């Protein structure tokens, strides 16, 4: 089969077309004939730095659509239309830059559509991003109001469809007045022309602001978007801090276990429950948490005293109480507890 292969870390010159054997699916996996593969920014990460547990050469590509050609899974049959979204698992087996890809059935979703493959190829990651933003990032519920800043983008259209399906009231923006009708046809309840002062328009209709907002334009409009919301979310800083301090480690942890279970990799090494190694790990994790606390505090203070109004500032600064409680619990039940038990065991 034809494939694009990443031979080594570096730049795009390490991507080369090559003929490879057609892979066979083990039990619980399927072989997909790829009809279209999306090109994502995250596909470039392995070009810059070899990921923990990763390998080269390998075939990149975290999303693809196609047809099940051979199935060793009870969940899918030959001939089904499927979408594949791999995420971090692209580091342990080949991706969508090939005529065929073999993937675990957990990464596959069946669907039916008459749209061209060239259109379907752009759907999986966009749909997943929109769904994650609304469900995990915002926690959107039926009856709430949502502002989508940048409603005529591809992600904006998908987010609109998902939010309307959840029973939310959707306000969405476009910079062109001639596209207001397009927003309305796609389900937007209140189409708005983005004149740079969307918050004024929103609060003229909803004096308390919208319940949530999805910013798709950029940092230049972030302050105005925040001004359109009911309150600022105090967990945003914690999320950012934990992503910076723990994100890479969490991905490496997941990759190592996925490689062991599905790709024949070595078994993950377990840290002993007691002893010097466990103590070092507990204190290391706690120090990382303190780094996350510092980032969360800086973000909350920065937003609170630059772009937030009095109500939003109060909500943002409330994060410090939450951080304090988590820090005390973590310190007592983590490093102090393990250190104390280790000392007692040595006596």
GROMACS .gro file of C-alpha atoms in nm:
model
  347
    1UNK     CA    1   0.000   0.000   0.000
    2UNK     CA    2   0.103   0.362  -0.051
    3UNK     CA    3   0.170   0.563   0.265
    4UNK     CA    4   0.340   0.879   0.388
    5UNK     CA    5   0.598   0.784   0.649
    6UNK     CA    6   0.770   0.990   0.918
    7UNK     CA    7   1.129   0.865   0.922
    8UNK     CA    8   1.268   1.078   1.202
    9UNK     CA    9   1.210   1.389   1.409
   10UNK     CA   10   1.290   1.720   1.242
   11UNK     CA   11   1.087   1.909   0.983
   12UNK     CA   12   0.850   1.812   0.702
   13UNK     CA   13   1.142   1.684   0.493
   14UNK     CA   14   1.132   1.370   0.707
   15UNK     CA   15   0.789   1.283   0.561
   16UNK     CA   16   0.834   1.055   0.260
   17UNK     CA   17   0.601   0.849   0.039
   18UNK     CA   18   0.669   0.479   0.060
   19UNK     CA   19   0.523   0.140  -0.024
   20UNK     CA   20   0.441  -0.064   0.287
   21UNK     CA   21   0.283  -0.406   0.348
   22UNK     CA   22  -0.092  -0.402   0.407
   23UNK     CA   23  -0.131  -0.455   0.786
   24UNK     CA   24  -0.343  -0.735   0.932
   25UNK     CA   25  -0.586  -0.657   1.215
   26UNK     CA   26  -0.546  -0.851   1.543
   27UNK     CA   27  -0.849  -0.953   1.746
   28UNK     CA   28  -1.065  -0.654   1.836
   29UNK     CA   29  -0.919  -0.438   1.557
   30UNK     CA   30  -1.035  -0.346   1.207
   31UNK     CA   31  -0.860  -0.263   0.882
   32UNK     CA   32  -1.001   0.050   0.723
   33UNK     CA   33  -0.960   0.143   0.359
   34UNK     CA   34  -0.890   0.514   0.392
   35UNK     CA   35  -1.090   0.735   0.157
   36UNK     CA   36  -0.992   1.071   0.312
   37UNK     CA   37  -0.761   1.180   0.594
   38UNK     CA   38  -0.769   1.514   0.773
   39UNK     CA   39  -0.446   1.709   0.818
   40UNK     CA   40  -0.415   1.839   1.174
   41UNK     CA   41  -0.170   2.065   1.351
   42UNK     CA   42  -0.114   1.791   1.608
   43UNK     CA   43   0.020   1.569   1.329
   44UNK     CA   44   0.326   1.796   1.335
   45UNK     CA   45   0.415   1.730   1.700
   46UNK     CA   46   0.621   1.417   1.629
   47UNK     CA   47   0.821   1.618   1.373
   48UNK     CA   48   0.954   1.838   1.651
   49UNK     CA   49   1.004   1.596   1.937
   50UNK     CA   50   0.985   1.220   1.969
   51UNK     CA   51   0.707   1.142   2.214
   52UNK     CA   52   0.755   0.914   2.514
   53UNK     CA   53   0.680   0.559   2.409
   54UNK     CA   54   0.666   0.659   2.042
   55UNK     CA   55   0.859   0.509   1.756
   56UNK     CA   56   0.990   0.605   1.416
   57UNK     CA   57   0.938   0.540   1.136
   58UNK     CA   58   0.561   0.548   1.153
   59UNK     CA   59   0.260   0.672   0.955
   60UNK     CA   60   0.105   0.993   1.099
   61UNK     CA   61  -0.255   1.111   1.075
   62UNK     CA   62  -0.494   1.125   1.372
   63UNK     CA   63  -0.823   1.131   1.178
   64UNK     CA   64  -0.958   0.954   0.873
   65UNK     CA   65  -1.278   0.828   0.714
   66UNK     CA   66  -1.327   0.524   0.499
   67UNK     CA   67  -1.475   0.176   0.475
   68UNK     CA   68  -1.409  -0.130   0.690
   69UNK     CA   69  -1.223  -0.365   0.459
   70UNK     CA   70  -1.145  -0.647   0.707
   71UNK     CA   71  -1.280  -0.681   1.061
   72UNK     CA   72  -1.153  -0.884   1.354
   73UNK     CA   73  -1.404  -0.712   1.580
   74UNK     CA   74  -1.760  -0.808   1.668
   75UNK     CA   75  -1.864  -0.441   1.659
   76UNK     CA   76  -1.803  -0.375   1.289
   77UNK     CA   77  -1.854  -0.556   0.962
   78UNK     CA   78  -1.689  -0.527   0.623
   79UNK     CA   79  -1.829  -0.246   0.408
   80UNK     CA   80  -1.939  -0.013   0.691
   81UNK     CA   81  -1.863   0.356   0.660
   82UNK     CA   82  -1.649   0.459   0.956
   83UNK     CA   83  -1.467   0.756   1.104
   84UNK     CA   84  -1.141   0.710   1.296
   85UNK     CA   85  -1.005   0.954   1.555
   86UNK     CA   86  -0.680   0.840   1.713
   87UNK     CA   87  -0.567   1.122   1.942
   88UNK     CA   88  -0.246   1.039   2.129
   89UNK     CA   89  -0.252   0.678   2.004
   90UNK     CA   90  -0.095   0.788   1.674
   91UNK     CA   91   0.237   0.734   1.854
   92UNK     CA   92   0.190   0.360   1.895
   93UNK     CA   93   0.052   0.252   1.556
   94UNK     CA   94   0.005   0.389   1.207
   95UNK     CA   95  -0.237   0.669   1.123
   96UNK     CA   96  -0.444   0.788   0.829
   97UNK     CA   97  -0.174   0.898   0.583
   98UNK     CA   98  -0.203   0.564   0.405
   99UNK     CA   99  -0.432   0.360   0.184
  100UNK     CA  100  -0.510   0.130   0.476
  101UNK     CA  101  -0.493   0.166   0.854
  102UNK     CA  102  -0.538  -0.095   1.126
  103UNK     CA  103  -0.694   0.045   1.445
  104UNK     CA  104  -0.867  -0.083   1.761
  105UNK     CA  105  -1.244  -0.081   1.740
  106UNK     CA  106  -1.256   0.167   2.030
  107UNK     CA  107  -1.120   0.436   1.794
  108UNK     CA  108  -1.383   0.370   1.527
  109UNK     CA  109  -1.734   0.513   1.484
  110UNK     CA  110  -1.975   0.388   1.218
  111UNK     CA  111  -2.199   0.629   1.027
  112UNK     CA  112  -2.407   0.662   0.712
  113UNK     CA  113  -2.372   0.956   0.478
  114UNK     CA  114  -2.400   1.041   0.113
  115UNK     CA  115  -2.161   1.333   0.137
  116UNK     CA  116  -1.840   1.321  -0.069
  117UNK     CA  117  -1.540   1.166   0.103
  118UNK     CA  118  -1.351   1.492   0.059
  119UNK     CA  119  -1.611   1.659   0.283
  120UNK     CA  120  -1.639   1.376   0.534
  121UNK     CA  121  -1.262   1.376   0.581
  122UNK     CA  122  -1.282   1.712   0.757
  123UNK     CA  123  -1.559   1.608   0.999
  124UNK     CA  124  -1.422   1.375   1.274
  125UNK     CA  125  -1.178   1.604   1.456
  126UNK     CA  126  -1.397   1.912   1.404
  127UNK     CA  127  -1.697   1.730   1.549
  128UNK     CA  128  -1.492   1.598   1.841
  129UNK     CA  129  -1.352   1.947   1.914
  130UNK     CA  130  -1.696   2.106   1.910
  131UNK     CA  131  -1.844   1.833   2.127
  132UNK     CA  132  -1.559   1.852   2.376
  133UNK     CA  133  -1.583   2.231   2.396
  134UNK     CA  134  -1.954   2.221   2.473
  135UNK     CA  135  -1.960   1.918   2.701
  136UNK     CA  136  -1.625   1.918   2.883
  137UNK     CA  137  -1.515   2.280   2.843
  138UNK     CA  138  -1.849   2.452   2.902
  139UNK     CA  139  -2.084   2.187   3.035
  140UNK     CA  140  -2.370   2.328   2.829
  141UNK     CA  141  -2.718   2.231   2.949
  142UNK     CA  142  -3.064   2.252   2.798
  143UNK     CA  143  -3.224   2.591   2.854
  144UNK     CA  144  -2.892   2.778   2.877
  145UNK     CA  145  -2.780   3.050   2.637
  146UNK     CA  146  -2.459   3.024   2.435
  147UNK     CA  147  -2.270   3.287   2.238
  148UNK     CA  148  -2.056   3.152   1.953
  149UNK     CA  149  -1.807   3.419   1.848
  150UNK     CA  150  -1.719   3.323   1.490
  151UNK     CA  151  -2.037   3.139   1.403
  152UNK     CA  152  -1.970   3.108   1.029
  153UNK     CA  153  -1.650   2.909   1.077
  154UNK     CA  154  -1.662   2.532   1.025
  155UNK     CA  155  -1.628   2.478   1.398
  156UNK     CA  156  -1.897   2.739   1.459
  157UNK     CA  157  -2.146   2.560   1.235
  158UNK     CA  158  -2.084   2.226   1.408
  159UNK     CA  159  -2.104   2.381   1.755
  160UNK     CA  160  -2.434   2.546   1.658
  161UNK     CA  161  -2.586   2.216   1.550
  162UNK     CA  162  -2.477   2.041   1.870
  163UNK     CA  163  -2.589   2.325   2.098
  164UNK     CA  164  -2.932   2.348   1.933
  165UNK     CA  165  -2.969   1.971   1.964
  166UNK     CA  166  -2.902   2.008   2.339
  167UNK     CA  167  -3.182   2.258   2.372
  168UNK     CA  168  -2.969   2.568   2.421
  169UNK     CA  169  -3.047   2.917   2.291
  170UNK     CA  170  -2.770   3.003   2.046
  171UNK     CA  171  -2.641   3.349   1.960
  172UNK     CA  172  -2.373   3.352   1.691
  173UNK     CA  173  -2.174   3.618   1.512
  174UNK     CA  174  -2.056   3.691   1.162
  175UNK     CA  175  -1.865   3.993   1.033
  176UNK     CA  176  -2.078   4.007   0.717
  177UNK     CA  177  -2.441   4.116   0.729
  178UNK     CA  178  -2.519   3.911   0.418
  179UNK     CA  179  -2.447   3.592   0.614
  180UNK     CA  180  -2.701   3.650   0.891
  181UNK     CA  181  -2.957   3.450   0.695
  182UNK     CA  182  -2.711   3.162   0.665
  183UNK     CA  183  -2.673   3.153   1.045
  184UNK     CA  184  -3.050   3.154   1.089
  185UNK     CA  185  -3.096   2.868   0.842
  186UNK     CA  186  -2.843   2.662   1.036
  187UNK     CA  187  -3.041   2.697   1.359
  188UNK     CA  188  -2.896   3.007   1.524
  189UNK     CA  189  -3.169   3.175   1.727
  190UNK     CA  190  -3.007   3.520   1.736
  191UNK     CA  191  -2.765   3.598   1.450
  192UNK     CA  192  -2.543   3.899   1.521
  193UNK     CA  193  -2.313   4.116   1.310
  194UNK     CA  194  -1.974   4.136   1.480
  195UNK     CA  195  -1.897   4.507   1.491
  196UNK     CA  196  -1.640   4.466   1.767
  197UNK     CA  197  -1.896   4.539   2.038
  198UNK     CA  198  -2.093   4.218   2.060
  199UNK     CA  199  -2.126   4.245   2.439
  200UNK     CA  200  -2.340   4.559   2.400
  201UNK     CA  201  -2.570   4.380   2.157
  202UNK     CA  202  -2.598   4.075   2.381
  203UNK     CA  203  -2.670   4.272   2.698
  204UNK     CA  204  -2.930   4.485   2.522
  205UNK     CA  205  -3.130   4.163   2.483
  206UNK     CA  206  -3.002   3.976   2.789
  207UNK     CA  207  -2.903   4.228   3.057
  208UNK     CA  208  -2.735   3.960   3.271
  209UNK     CA  209  -2.539   3.821   2.976
  210UNK     CA  210  -2.528   3.474   2.822
  211UNK     CA  211  -2.460   3.164   3.029
  212UNK     CA  212  -2.157   3.060   2.825
  213UNK     CA  213  -1.948   3.161   2.526
  214UNK     CA  214  -1.733   2.982   2.271
  215UNK     CA  215  -1.456   3.210   2.141
  216UNK     CA  216  -1.349   3.109   1.789
  217UNK     CA  217  -1.213   3.440   1.656
  218UNK     CA  218  -0.906   3.494   1.874
  219UNK     CA  219  -0.754   3.690   2.158
  220UNK     CA  220  -0.845   4.023   2.000
  221UNK     CA  221  -1.214   3.972   2.079
  222UNK     CA  222  -1.173   3.776   2.402
  223UNK     CA  223  -1.239   4.068   2.637
  224UNK     CA  224  -1.559   4.166   2.458
  225UNK     CA  225  -1.674   3.804   2.455
  226UNK     CA  226  -1.608   3.776   2.828
  227UNK     CA  227  -1.807   4.096   2.885
  228UNK     CA  228  -2.104   3.926   2.718
  229UNK     CA  229  -2.110   3.637   2.965
  230UNK     CA  230  -2.298   3.612   3.292
  231UNK     CA  231  -1.992   3.529   3.506
  232UNK     CA  232  -1.633   3.426   3.446
  233UNK     CA  233  -1.562   3.060   3.519
  234UNK     CA  234  -1.329   3.016   3.816
  235UNK     CA  235  -1.208   2.675   3.698
  236UNK     CA  236  -1.048   2.809   3.379
  237UNK     CA  237  -0.722   2.895   3.554
  238UNK     CA  238  -0.705   2.555   3.728
  239UNK     CA  239  -0.762   2.379   3.396
  240UNK     CA  240  -0.481   2.578   3.231
  241UNK     CA  241  -0.241   2.520   3.520
  242UNK     CA  242  -0.301   2.144   3.528
  243UNK     CA  243  -0.265   2.121   3.150
  244UNK     CA  244   0.076   2.293   3.162
  245UNK     CA  245   0.211   2.099   3.462
  246UNK     CA  246   0.054   1.755   3.409
  247UNK     CA  247  -0.057   1.741   3.043
  248UNK     CA  248   0.255   1.584   2.890
  249UNK     CA  249   0.285   1.333   3.174
  250UNK     CA  250  -0.081   1.231   3.141
  251UNK     CA  251  -0.046   1.173   2.765
  252UNK     CA  252   0.272   0.969   2.819
  253UNK     CA  253   0.093   0.765   3.089
  254UNK     CA  254  -0.198   0.689   2.853
  255UNK     CA  255   0.031   0.611   2.557
  256UNK     CA  256   0.239   0.365   2.759
  257UNK     CA  257  -0.068   0.171   2.872
  258UNK     CA  258  -0.230   0.176   2.530
  259UNK     CA  259   0.092   0.051   2.371
  260UNK     CA  260   0.108  -0.235   2.624
  261UNK     CA  261  -0.253  -0.341   2.579
  262UNK     CA  262  -0.294  -0.302   2.203
  263UNK     CA  263   0.049  -0.276   2.038
  264UNK     CA  264   0.264  -0.531   2.221
  265UNK     CA  265   0.461  -0.275   2.421
  266UNK     CA  266   0.626  -0.348   2.756
  267UNK     CA  267   0.415  -0.354   3.069
  268UNK     CA  268   0.409  -0.021   3.256
  269UNK     CA  269   0.632  -0.023   3.560
  270UNK     CA  270   0.445   0.021   3.889
  271UNK     CA  271   0.583   0.244   4.161
  272UNK     CA  272   0.597   0.065   4.500
  273UNK     CA  273   0.330   0.166   4.750
  274UNK     CA  274   0.593   0.255   5.010
  275UNK     CA  275   0.960   0.339   5.013
  276UNK     CA  276   1.192   0.613   4.888
  277UNK     CA  277   1.073   0.589   4.527
  278UNK     CA  278   0.706   0.634   4.624
  279UNK     CA  279   0.798   0.923   4.854
  280UNK     CA  280   0.991   1.099   4.576
  281UNK     CA  281   0.699   1.053   4.336
  282UNK     CA  282   0.443   1.191   4.583
  283UNK     CA  283   0.651   1.500   4.655
  284UNK     CA  284   0.726   1.549   4.283
  285UNK     CA  285   0.353   1.537   4.200
  286UNK     CA  286   0.277   1.779   4.481
  287UNK     CA  287   0.541   2.026   4.361
  288UNK     CA  288   0.389   2.005   4.015
  289UNK     CA  289   0.052   2.084   4.170
  290UNK     CA  290   0.205   2.391   4.336
  291UNK     CA  291   0.321   2.499   3.990
  292UNK     CA  292  -0.034   2.454   3.861
  293UNK     CA  293  -0.160   2.660   4.155
  294UNK     CA  294   0.080   2.941   4.065
  295UNK     CA  295  -0.038   2.941   3.704
  296UNK     CA  296  -0.405   2.927   3.804
  297UNK     CA  297  -0.359   3.213   4.050
  298UNK     CA  298  -0.174   3.428   3.797
  299UNK     CA  299  -0.440   3.369   3.531
  300UNK     CA  300  -0.725   3.446   3.771
  301UNK     CA  301  -0.559   3.763   3.900
  302UNK     CA  302  -0.469   3.874   3.547
  303UNK     CA  303  -0.822   3.828   3.417
  304UNK     CA  304  -0.977   3.963   3.735
  305UNK     CA  305  -0.794   4.295   3.721
  306UNK     CA  306  -0.776   4.349   3.345
  307UNK     CA  307  -1.085   4.229   3.158
  308UNK     CA  308  -1.340   4.126   3.423
  309UNK     CA  309  -1.608   4.345   3.575
  310UNK     CA  310  -1.679   4.342   3.951
  311UNK     CA  311  -1.905   4.035   3.939
  312UNK     CA  312  -1.664   3.840   3.720
  313UNK     CA  313  -1.369   3.943   3.939
  314UNK     CA  314  -1.541   3.810   4.248
  315UNK     CA  315  -1.602   3.475   4.078
  316UNK     CA  316  -1.244   3.455   3.949
  317UNK     CA  317  -1.086   3.538   4.284
  318UNK     CA  318  -1.301   3.272   4.447
  319UNK     CA  319  -1.062   3.021   4.291
  320UNK     CA  320  -0.808   3.081   4.569
  321UNK     CA  321  -1.034   2.917   4.828
  322UNK     CA  322  -1.074   2.615   4.602
  323UNK     CA  323  -0.698   2.597   4.542
  324UNK     CA  324  -0.628   2.616   4.914
  325UNK     CA  325  -0.862   2.330   5.000
  326UNK     CA  326  -0.720   2.107   4.724
  327UNK     CA  327  -0.362   2.189   4.827
  328UNK     CA  328  -0.416   2.100   5.192
  329UNK     CA  329  -0.597   1.774   5.109
  330UNK     CA  330  -0.328   1.679   4.855
  331UNK     CA  331  -0.044   1.755   5.099
  332UNK     CA  332  -0.198   1.556   5.386
  333UNK     CA  333  -0.324   1.253   5.191
  334UNK     CA  334  -0.028   1.242   4.951
  335UNK     CA  335   0.333   1.320   5.044
  336UNK     CA  336   0.286   1.362   5.421
  337UNK     CA  337   0.086   1.039   5.452
  338UNK     CA  338   0.331   0.835   5.242
  339UNK     CA  339   0.633   0.986   5.419
  340UNK     CA  340   0.483   0.909   5.761
  341UNK     CA  341   0.396   0.549   5.670
  342UNK     CA  342   0.741   0.496   5.525
  343UNK     CA  343   0.911   0.619   5.841
  344UNK     CA  344   0.685   0.403   6.057
  345UNK     CA  345   0.765   0.096   5.848
  346UNK     CA  346   1.139   0.152   5.896
  347UNK     CA  347   1.114   0.152   6.277
   0.00000   0.00000   0.00000
